[in-house]
């Protein structure tokens, strides 16, 4: 059985972060999440995450999906892997992949390709490497006739060795039995007093085991983050890669300023994403839409030919040909059906809105079931909360709701019902009826003159009237 050990116990002191370094986000996903996703895509589901600094945050994120092992002291990468020995000993017939939890751009093709080479060559250890134009700061890979000869850290390398462009990614495939044996041979005899996983290469060669290197075509697998500047660079790299992927799939960008798209977002061809738009989570957008400018969409399913302008939407479904904005808030569990039109300063929450219904402006629709071809007048409010619990409104097809109507839930408007402007509806209205709730208009002549006498005719003017 093949399995994975992910090292995620780092503090990242230079980050000055309150979270473990692998929990810092690239786009909207922790770096650890990127690594786990690559493993899952490569078909690897048996995973142990080695935790350390503020381990509870990693445990909370994993939510019991994978095993964990605690590294109570930070004594090097080799020491971190040692903490997973119990996990590895459960299945020793197979291979173990060791990955860094703060290297988010490891990909499934690299993982699978390295495993094939590892098994074909019957290696005890296979190092995943990359070739960089600027290898400064990375350990260099020295190759021999029969594979890898050594990994030399830059500070220990000769000038000739520093010219080598193939570098260590920090990721390795091991034969599990060999890894358990090699871990037992590691020592702290170095300046840092730590157990280095890189030392397993020399130990393997000394013991007559085969060691090799797999050079990936993805140089970004080596990228990690030790500072906030590094983290910003990771975000910039990820952002551009995702934009490139969507452009290859036919998505249009007239300008990419302020556009951030999560790794799991799907977008159909001929859709245009305008500046300032952020797409997060499992959002899926259909073809021929216009999203933006300045939209924030998270975990939504959006149909085709949808136009969203200055819209924030969360956890909702928006069907075909919906138009919304500007300044619209679509809260979770909302379903906007085909052809719905929503204008400025409208909020919809936990509601279903039927086909071709129009909610033009300055309206709140919460906890409601709205039929098709309903017209909401300006200033309408579904009064869904009585101070103790939420109640629902039901609005039938073809209703016309006058301006400044209050629908005090629970209440039902029948099909084709009308409400007069300024009405507060507190009981059900039957089909095709008009609800009017108004007091008689009273006009008190001279009222404002008496009220504003001193302002209109101040004493210093002699009080003339």
Protein backbone atom coordinates (compact mmCIF):
# COMPACT_ATOMS: atom_id res chain seq x y z
CA UNK A 1 0.00 0.00 0.00
CA UNK A 2 1.18 3.49 -0.85
CA UNK A 3 0.76 6.21 1.75
CA UNK A 4 1.69 9.84 2.44
CA UNK A 5 3.30 11.71 5.31
CA UNK A 6 2.82 15.49 5.12
CA UNK A 7 5.00 17.70 7.31
CA UNK A 8 2.80 20.50 8.69
CA UNK A 9 4.24 21.36 12.08
CA UNK A 10 6.19 24.47 11.16
CA UNK A 11 5.76 27.73 13.05
CA UNK A 12 6.96 30.21 10.45
CA UNK A 13 8.28 32.73 12.97
CA UNK A 14 9.23 35.21 10.28
CA UNK A 15 5.58 35.25 9.18
CA UNK A 16 4.59 36.58 12.63
CA UNK A 17 1.45 34.48 12.23
CA UNK A 18 -0.91 33.15 14.87
CA UNK A 19 -1.48 30.00 12.78
CA UNK A 20 0.85 27.14 11.79
CA UNK A 21 2.58 28.12 8.57
CA UNK A 22 0.88 25.43 6.42
CA UNK A 23 -2.50 26.84 7.46
CA UNK A 24 -1.79 30.22 5.86
CA UNK A 25 -3.86 30.61 2.72
CA UNK A 26 -2.92 30.78 -0.93
CA UNK A 27 -5.97 32.31 -2.55
CA UNK A 28 -8.79 30.92 -0.38
CA UNK A 29 -7.22 27.57 0.59
CA UNK A 30 -4.59 26.76 3.25
CA UNK A 31 -1.28 25.64 1.76
CA UNK A 32 -1.85 22.25 3.43
CA UNK A 33 -5.14 21.96 1.53
CA UNK A 34 -3.36 22.38 -1.79
CA UNK A 35 -0.96 19.56 -0.90
CA UNK A 36 -3.74 17.23 0.24
CA UNK A 37 -5.70 17.92 -2.95
CA UNK A 38 -2.68 16.94 -5.09
CA UNK A 39 -2.42 13.66 -3.17
CA UNK A 40 -6.12 12.92 -3.58
CA UNK A 41 -5.95 13.64 -7.30
CA UNK A 42 -3.04 11.21 -7.56
CA UNK A 43 -5.19 8.51 -5.94
CA UNK A 44 -3.52 8.60 -2.54
CA UNK A 45 -6.03 8.52 0.32
CA UNK A 46 -3.99 7.09 3.20
CA UNK A 47 -2.45 10.26 4.64
CA UNK A 48 -0.85 11.20 7.94
CA UNK A 49 -0.28 14.89 8.70
CA UNK A 50 2.52 15.65 11.17
CA UNK A 51 1.47 18.59 13.34
CA UNK A 52 3.43 20.76 15.75
CA UNK A 53 2.96 24.46 16.45
CA UNK A 54 -0.67 25.11 17.45
CA UNK A 55 -1.67 21.66 16.24
CA UNK A 56 -5.33 22.27 17.11
CA UNK A 57 -5.75 24.49 14.05
CA UNK A 58 -4.59 21.72 11.73
CA UNK A 59 -6.75 19.17 13.56
CA UNK A 60 -9.78 21.43 13.18
CA UNK A 61 -9.14 21.89 9.46
CA UNK A 62 -8.69 18.15 8.84
CA UNK A 63 -11.90 17.38 10.75
CA UNK A 64 -10.89 13.71 11.27
CA UNK A 65 -10.52 13.11 7.54
CA UNK A 66 -6.91 12.00 7.94
CA UNK A 67 -4.57 10.70 10.60
CA UNK A 68 -2.26 13.02 12.48
CA UNK A 69 0.95 12.68 14.51
CA UNK A 70 2.31 15.33 16.84
CA UNK A 71 5.89 16.62 16.69
CA UNK A 72 6.22 18.22 20.16
CA UNK A 73 9.65 19.69 19.44
CA UNK A 74 10.89 21.12 16.16
CA UNK A 75 14.02 19.02 15.64
CA UNK A 76 14.19 18.88 11.85
CA UNK A 77 12.46 17.21 8.93
CA UNK A 78 13.82 13.77 9.76
CA UNK A 79 12.51 14.08 13.30
CA UNK A 80 9.10 15.12 11.94
CA UNK A 81 8.86 11.97 9.82
CA UNK A 82 9.87 9.87 12.85
CA UNK A 83 6.65 10.96 14.56
CA UNK A 84 4.68 9.08 11.88
CA UNK A 85 6.50 5.77 12.41
CA UNK A 86 3.47 4.14 14.05
CA UNK A 87 1.35 5.13 11.05
CA UNK A 88 3.90 3.77 8.56
CA UNK A 89 4.43 0.50 10.46
CA UNK A 90 0.80 -0.44 9.92
CA UNK A 91 1.54 -1.04 6.21
CA UNK A 92 5.22 -1.65 5.47
CA UNK A 93 4.71 -3.38 2.11
CA UNK A 94 4.59 -0.44 -0.21
CA UNK A 95 5.87 3.10 -0.54
CA UNK A 96 5.64 6.30 1.46
CA UNK A 97 5.55 9.78 -0.04
CA UNK A 98 6.92 12.57 2.16
CA UNK A 99 5.72 16.08 1.30
CA UNK A 100 6.05 19.56 2.78
CA UNK A 101 2.75 21.05 3.90
CA UNK A 102 3.90 24.57 2.97
CA UNK A 103 4.78 23.79 -0.67
CA UNK A 104 1.34 24.23 -2.27
CA UNK A 105 2.21 23.69 -5.93
CA UNK A 106 3.10 20.00 -5.73
CA UNK A 107 0.91 18.42 -8.41
CA UNK A 108 -0.60 15.00 -9.04
CA UNK A 109 1.31 14.44 -12.30
CA UNK A 110 4.61 14.93 -10.50
CA UNK A 111 3.57 12.60 -7.68
CA UNK A 112 2.47 9.86 -10.10
CA UNK A 113 5.46 10.26 -12.41
CA UNK A 114 7.92 10.05 -9.52
CA UNK A 115 6.20 6.93 -8.20
CA UNK A 116 6.47 5.20 -11.59
CA UNK A 117 10.21 5.91 -11.76
CA UNK A 118 10.61 4.86 -8.13
CA UNK A 119 8.96 1.49 -8.74
CA UNK A 120 10.51 0.84 -12.17
CA UNK A 121 14.02 1.39 -10.80
CA UNK A 122 13.23 -0.43 -7.53
CA UNK A 123 14.65 2.49 -5.56
CA UNK A 124 14.81 2.75 -1.81
CA UNK A 125 14.39 6.50 -2.17
CA UNK A 126 13.52 8.79 -5.06
CA UNK A 127 13.95 12.53 -4.63
CA UNK A 128 11.59 14.81 -6.53
CA UNK A 129 13.64 17.59 -8.11
CA UNK A 130 13.17 20.58 -10.39
CA UNK A 131 15.44 22.61 -12.66
CA UNK A 132 15.51 26.35 -11.94
CA UNK A 133 17.01 29.24 -13.84
CA UNK A 134 17.81 30.86 -10.48
CA UNK A 135 18.59 28.03 -8.04
CA UNK A 136 20.02 30.25 -5.31
CA UNK A 137 18.98 29.13 -1.82
CA UNK A 138 18.10 25.55 -2.73
CA UNK A 139 19.95 22.31 -2.10
CA UNK A 140 21.68 21.09 -5.29
CA UNK A 141 21.26 17.61 -6.72
CA UNK A 142 24.54 15.88 -7.56
CA UNK A 143 24.02 12.96 -9.91
CA UNK A 144 26.27 9.95 -10.38
CA UNK A 145 26.41 7.12 -12.89
CA UNK A 146 23.76 5.09 -11.07
CA UNK A 147 21.44 7.88 -9.99
CA UNK A 148 21.67 10.54 -7.33
CA UNK A 149 25.03 10.88 -5.59
CA UNK A 150 24.24 13.54 -2.97
CA UNK A 151 22.21 16.61 -2.02
CA UNK A 152 24.44 19.57 -1.15
CA UNK A 153 23.04 22.60 0.64
CA UNK A 154 24.06 25.89 -0.94
CA UNK A 155 26.07 27.03 2.07
CA UNK A 156 28.15 23.82 1.83
CA UNK A 157 28.45 23.76 -1.97
CA UNK A 158 31.57 24.54 -3.97
CA UNK A 159 31.43 27.19 -6.64
CA UNK A 160 31.09 24.50 -9.31
CA UNK A 161 28.28 22.81 -7.42
CA UNK A 162 26.43 26.12 -7.12
CA UNK A 163 26.23 26.18 -10.92
CA UNK A 164 24.01 23.09 -10.83
CA UNK A 165 20.42 24.09 -11.62
CA UNK A 166 18.68 20.90 -10.47
CA UNK A 167 17.43 21.40 -6.91
CA UNK A 168 15.77 19.43 -4.16
CA UNK A 169 12.00 20.02 -3.79
CA UNK A 170 11.87 18.55 -0.29
CA UNK A 171 9.55 15.77 -1.52
CA UNK A 172 10.54 12.08 -1.60
CA UNK A 173 9.19 8.65 -2.40
CA UNK A 174 10.59 5.97 -0.09
CA UNK A 175 10.15 2.24 0.05
CA UNK A 176 8.44 2.14 3.43
CA UNK A 177 10.65 -0.56 4.97
CA UNK A 178 13.75 1.30 3.81
CA UNK A 179 12.49 4.61 5.24
CA UNK A 180 11.89 3.05 8.67
CA UNK A 181 15.41 1.63 8.62
CA UNK A 182 17.01 4.88 7.45
CA UNK A 183 15.21 6.97 10.06
CA UNK A 184 16.90 4.85 12.72
CA UNK A 185 20.30 5.83 11.33
CA UNK A 186 19.79 9.61 11.41
CA UNK A 187 21.79 11.65 13.92
CA UNK A 188 21.92 15.21 15.23
CA UNK A 189 25.60 15.64 14.41
CA UNK A 190 25.23 18.97 12.62
CA UNK A 191 25.39 22.63 13.47
CA UNK A 192 21.65 22.87 14.08
CA UNK A 193 21.45 19.73 16.19
CA UNK A 194 18.55 18.45 14.07
CA UNK A 195 17.62 15.28 12.22
CA UNK A 196 17.75 16.02 8.48
CA UNK A 197 15.65 13.94 6.09
CA UNK A 198 18.16 14.76 3.33
CA UNK A 199 20.70 12.63 5.22
CA UNK A 200 18.71 9.53 4.26
CA UNK A 201 20.19 9.78 0.75
CA UNK A 202 23.77 9.33 1.98
CA UNK A 203 22.71 6.62 4.40
CA UNK A 204 20.91 4.70 1.66
CA UNK A 205 23.93 4.81 -0.62
CA UNK A 206 26.26 3.75 2.22
CA UNK A 207 24.04 0.73 2.87
CA UNK A 208 23.94 -0.32 -0.77
CA UNK A 209 20.40 0.83 -1.44
CA UNK A 210 19.35 2.45 -4.70
CA UNK A 211 18.67 6.19 -4.69
CA UNK A 212 17.55 8.25 -7.68
CA UNK A 213 15.94 11.56 -8.61
CA UNK A 214 12.81 12.35 -10.59
CA UNK A 215 12.97 15.73 -12.33
CA UNK A 216 9.51 17.25 -12.66
CA UNK A 217 8.45 19.54 -15.50
CA UNK A 218 6.74 21.81 -12.95
CA UNK A 219 9.42 24.04 -11.37
CA UNK A 220 6.87 25.57 -9.00
CA UNK A 221 6.85 22.44 -6.83
CA UNK A 222 9.86 23.86 -4.99
CA UNK A 223 8.12 27.09 -4.04
CA UNK A 224 7.38 27.60 -0.35
CA UNK A 225 6.93 30.51 2.00
CA UNK A 226 9.12 31.66 4.86
CA UNK A 227 8.04 35.32 4.88
CA UNK A 228 4.94 37.31 4.04
CA UNK A 229 6.66 38.39 0.84
CA UNK A 230 7.05 34.73 -0.10
CA UNK A 231 3.38 34.14 0.67
CA UNK A 232 2.39 37.06 -1.54
CA UNK A 233 4.50 35.60 -4.34
CA UNK A 234 2.74 32.23 -3.96
CA UNK A 235 -0.62 33.99 -4.24
CA UNK A 236 0.51 35.85 -7.35
CA UNK A 237 1.79 32.65 -8.97
CA UNK A 238 -1.42 30.77 -8.13
CA UNK A 239 -3.62 33.63 -9.30
CA UNK A 240 -1.92 33.86 -12.68
CA UNK A 241 -1.92 30.09 -13.21
CA UNK A 242 -5.65 29.95 -12.56
CA UNK A 243 -6.37 32.93 -14.84
CA UNK A 244 -4.32 31.27 -17.59
CA UNK A 245 -6.27 28.03 -17.16
CA UNK A 246 -9.61 29.80 -17.52
CA UNK A 247 -8.45 31.78 -20.54
CA UNK A 248 -7.39 28.49 -22.15
CA UNK A 249 -10.97 27.30 -21.52
CA UNK A 250 -12.52 30.32 -23.27
CA UNK A 251 -13.17 32.69 -20.35
CA UNK A 252 -12.77 36.39 -21.18
CA UNK A 253 -10.94 39.03 -19.13
CA UNK A 254 -10.80 42.61 -20.39
CA UNK A 255 -8.53 43.56 -17.47
CA UNK A 256 -7.38 41.34 -14.61
CA UNK A 257 -7.01 44.06 -11.95
CA UNK A 258 -8.30 42.81 -8.62
CA UNK A 259 -9.62 39.52 -10.01
CA UNK A 260 -9.07 36.55 -7.69
CA UNK A 261 -10.39 33.09 -8.59
CA UNK A 262 -10.16 30.08 -6.31
CA UNK A 263 -8.65 26.81 -7.46
CA UNK A 264 -11.99 24.92 -7.40
CA UNK A 265 -14.01 27.50 -9.34
CA UNK A 266 -15.50 26.40 -12.69
CA UNK A 267 -16.40 28.92 -15.42
CA UNK A 268 -18.06 28.31 -18.77
CA UNK A 269 -16.79 29.53 -22.13
CA UNK A 270 -17.60 33.06 -23.35
CA UNK A 271 -18.17 34.30 -19.81
CA UNK A 272 -16.55 37.65 -19.00
CA UNK A 273 -15.09 38.34 -15.56
CA UNK A 274 -14.69 42.06 -14.92
CA UNK A 275 -12.19 43.80 -12.60
CA UNK A 276 -12.47 43.60 -8.84
CA UNK A 277 -14.31 40.27 -8.88
CA UNK A 278 -13.52 37.52 -6.34
CA UNK A 279 -14.77 33.96 -6.95
CA UNK A 280 -14.33 31.53 -4.07
CA UNK A 281 -15.05 27.99 -2.92
CA UNK A 282 -16.97 25.55 -5.11
CA UNK A 283 -18.51 28.26 -7.29
CA UNK A 284 -19.64 27.10 -10.72
CA UNK A 285 -20.55 29.64 -13.43
CA UNK A 286 -22.13 28.80 -16.77
CA UNK A 287 -21.43 30.14 -20.25
CA UNK A 288 -21.96 33.64 -21.64
CA UNK A 289 -22.27 35.37 -18.28
CA UNK A 290 -20.94 38.76 -17.24
CA UNK A 291 -19.70 38.78 -13.66
CA UNK A 292 -18.53 42.08 -12.23
CA UNK A 293 -17.23 44.56 -11.75
CA UNK A 294 -16.63 44.18 -8.03
CA UNK A 295 -18.55 41.01 -7.30
CA UNK A 296 -17.85 38.54 -4.49
CA UNK A 297 -19.28 35.08 -5.20
CA UNK A 298 -18.71 32.14 -2.85
CA UNK A 299 -19.99 28.55 -3.16
CA UNK A 300 -22.68 29.46 -5.70
CA UNK A 301 -24.04 27.70 -8.77
CA UNK A 302 -24.76 30.18 -11.55
CA UNK A 303 -26.45 29.36 -14.85
CA UNK A 304 -25.89 30.79 -18.32
CA UNK A 305 -26.31 34.38 -19.58
CA UNK A 306 -26.35 35.75 -16.03
CA UNK A 307 -25.34 39.34 -15.35
CA UNK A 308 -24.10 40.26 -11.87
CA UNK A 309 -22.91 43.81 -11.17
CA UNK A 310 -21.63 44.78 -7.71
CA UNK A 311 -23.18 41.64 -6.20
CA UNK A 312 -22.18 39.63 -3.15
CA UNK A 313 -23.61 36.09 -3.21
CA UNK A 314 -23.04 33.17 -0.87
CA UNK A 315 -24.14 29.54 -0.94
CA UNK A 316 -26.96 30.08 -3.45
CA UNK A 317 -28.26 28.97 -6.84
CA UNK A 318 -28.82 31.48 -9.62
CA UNK A 319 -30.45 30.14 -12.77
CA UNK A 320 -30.20 31.30 -16.39
CA UNK A 321 -30.66 34.90 -17.56
CA UNK A 322 -30.81 36.42 -14.09
CA UNK A 323 -29.78 40.08 -13.82
CA UNK A 324 -28.75 41.50 -10.46
CA UNK A 325 -27.15 44.69 -9.23
CA UNK A 326 -25.75 47.04 -8.44
CA UNK A 327 -25.33 46.70 -4.66
CA UNK A 328 -27.19 43.42 -4.19
CA UNK A 329 -26.65 40.95 -1.34
CA UNK A 330 -27.67 37.33 -1.98
CA UNK A 331 -27.36 35.42 1.28
CA UNK A 332 -27.12 31.62 1.75
CA UNK A 333 -29.85 29.19 0.67
CA UNK A 334 -31.31 31.53 -1.93
CA UNK A 335 -32.61 30.21 -5.26
CA UNK A 336 -33.18 32.73 -8.04
CA UNK A 337 -35.00 31.09 -10.93
CA UNK A 338 -34.76 31.87 -14.65
CA UNK A 339 -35.08 35.49 -15.68
CA UNK A 340 -35.27 37.05 -12.21
CA UNK A 341 -34.32 40.74 -12.13
CA UNK A 342 -32.95 42.34 -8.98
CA UNK A 343 -32.06 46.02 -8.80
CA UNK A 344 -30.04 48.23 -6.52
CA UNK A 345 -29.92 47.88 -2.74
CA UNK A 346 -31.83 44.60 -2.52
CA UNK A 347 -31.11 41.75 -0.10
CA UNK A 348 -32.45 38.21 -0.55
CA UNK A 349 -31.92 35.52 2.08
CA UNK A 350 -32.99 31.87 2.38
CA UNK A 351 -35.66 32.36 -0.26
CA UNK A 352 -36.86 30.95 -3.56
CA UNK A 353 -37.75 33.58 -6.17
CA UNK A 354 -39.78 32.41 -9.16
CA UNK A 355 -39.22 32.92 -12.87
CA UNK A 356 -39.25 36.50 -14.22
CA UNK A 357 -39.97 38.04 -10.86
CA UNK A 358 -38.70 41.63 -10.49
CA UNK A 359 -37.35 43.07 -7.25
CA UNK A 360 -36.36 46.50 -8.43
CA UNK A 361 -34.81 48.35 -5.51
CA UNK A 362 -34.56 49.01 -1.77
CA UNK A 363 -36.22 45.74 -0.75
CA UNK A 364 -35.58 42.88 1.69
CA UNK A 365 -36.85 39.38 0.89
CA UNK A 366 -36.03 36.91 3.66
CA UNK A 367 -37.31 33.39 4.41
CA UNK A 368 -39.84 33.59 1.58
CA UNK A 369 -41.25 31.48 -1.23
CA UNK A 370 -42.00 33.79 -4.14
CA UNK A 371 -43.86 32.75 -7.27
CA UNK A 372 -43.22 33.73 -10.87
CA UNK A 373 -43.81 37.14 -12.49
CA UNK A 374 -44.16 38.91 -9.16
CA UNK A 375 -43.39 42.64 -9.01
CA UNK A 376 -41.98 44.10 -5.80
CA UNK A 377 -42.43 47.82 -5.29
CA UNK A 378 -39.68 49.96 -3.81
CA UNK A 379 -39.15 49.61 -0.07
CA UNK A 380 -40.94 46.29 0.41
CA UNK A 381 -39.92 44.26 3.47
CA UNK A 382 -40.74 40.70 4.43
CA UNK A 383 -40.89 41.00 8.22
CA UNK A 384 -39.62 37.52 8.97
CA UNK A 385 -38.40 37.77 12.59
CA UNK A 386 -40.63 38.28 15.61
CA UNK A 387 -37.79 38.51 18.10
CA UNK A 388 -37.94 34.81 18.92
CA UNK A 389 -38.01 32.84 15.67
CA UNK A 390 -38.02 33.23 11.91
CA UNK A 391 -41.25 32.78 9.94
CA UNK A 392 -41.84 32.44 6.20
CA UNK A 393 -43.86 34.42 3.69
CA UNK A 394 -45.51 32.82 0.67
CA UNK A 395 -46.21 35.02 -2.35
CA UNK A 396 -48.18 33.58 -5.26
CA UNK A 397 -47.62 33.95 -8.98
CA UNK A 398 -48.32 37.33 -10.64
CA UNK A 399 -48.63 39.27 -7.40
CA UNK A 400 -48.10 43.04 -7.39
CA UNK A 401 -46.67 44.37 -4.16
CA UNK A 402 -47.00 48.12 -3.74
CA UNK A 403 -44.22 50.40 -2.53
CA UNK A 404 -43.41 50.31 1.18
CA UNK A 405 -45.41 47.17 1.84
CA UNK A 406 -44.61 45.19 5.00
CA UNK A 407 -45.44 41.48 4.86
CA UNK A 408 -45.47 40.30 8.48
CA UNK A 409 -44.68 36.58 8.45
CA UNK A 410 -46.18 34.08 8.54
CA UNK A 411 -48.45 35.41 5.82
CA UNK A 412 -49.56 34.26 2.37
CA UNK A 413 -50.52 36.28 -0.70
CA UNK A 414 -52.64 34.31 -3.14
CA UNK A 415 -52.19 34.23 -6.90
CA UNK A 416 -52.48 37.63 -8.53
CA UNK A 417 -52.98 39.43 -5.22
CA UNK A 418 -52.21 43.15 -4.98
CA UNK A 419 -51.13 45.25 -2.03
CA UNK A 420 -51.60 49.01 -1.96
CA UNK A 421 -48.61 51.24 -1.30
CA UNK A 422 -47.82 51.63 2.38
CA UNK A 423 -49.81 48.55 3.45
CA UNK A 424 -48.80 46.33 6.37
CA UNK A 425 -50.12 42.81 5.70
CA UNK A 426 -50.73 40.75 8.85
CA UNK A 427 -53.12 38.09 7.52
CA UNK A 428 -53.44 35.99 4.40
CA UNK A 429 -54.72 37.65 1.22
CA UNK A 430 -56.83 35.47 -1.12
CA UNK A 431 -56.25 35.05 -4.84
CA UNK A 432 -56.76 38.17 -6.96
CA UNK A 433 -57.63 40.36 -3.96
CA UNK A 434 -56.35 43.84 -3.08
CA UNK A 435 -54.97 44.41 0.43
CA UNK A 436 -55.26 48.02 1.60
CA UNK A 437 -54.30 49.13 5.08
CA UNK A 438 -54.40 52.95 5.46
CA UNK A 439 -55.79 55.44 7.93
CA UNK A 440 -57.89 58.37 6.65
CA UNK A 441 -55.71 61.27 5.57
CA UNK A 442 -56.09 64.26 7.91
CA UNK A 443 -54.85 67.73 6.92
CA UNK A 444 -54.22 70.25 9.73
CA UNK A 445 -53.92 73.66 8.17
CA UNK A 446 -51.37 76.07 9.61
CA UNK A 447 -49.64 73.30 11.60
CA UNK A 448 -46.12 73.95 10.33
CA UNK A 449 -46.55 77.70 10.54
CA UNK A 450 -47.29 77.44 14.27
CA UNK A 451 -44.45 74.93 14.77
CA UNK A 452 -41.84 76.95 12.91
CA UNK A 453 -43.00 80.48 13.88
CA UNK A 454 -39.80 81.38 15.78
CA UNK A 455 -37.58 80.06 12.98
CA UNK A 456 -39.43 81.81 10.20
CA UNK A 457 -39.98 85.07 12.11
CA UNK A 458 -37.14 85.51 14.63
CA UNK A 459 -37.54 88.16 17.41
CA UNK A 460 -34.60 90.21 16.09
CA UNK A 461 -36.64 90.92 13.01
CA UNK A 462 -39.36 92.37 15.20
CA UNK A 463 -41.39 89.21 15.00
CA UNK A 464 -43.19 90.44 11.89
CA UNK A 465 -45.62 88.04 10.38
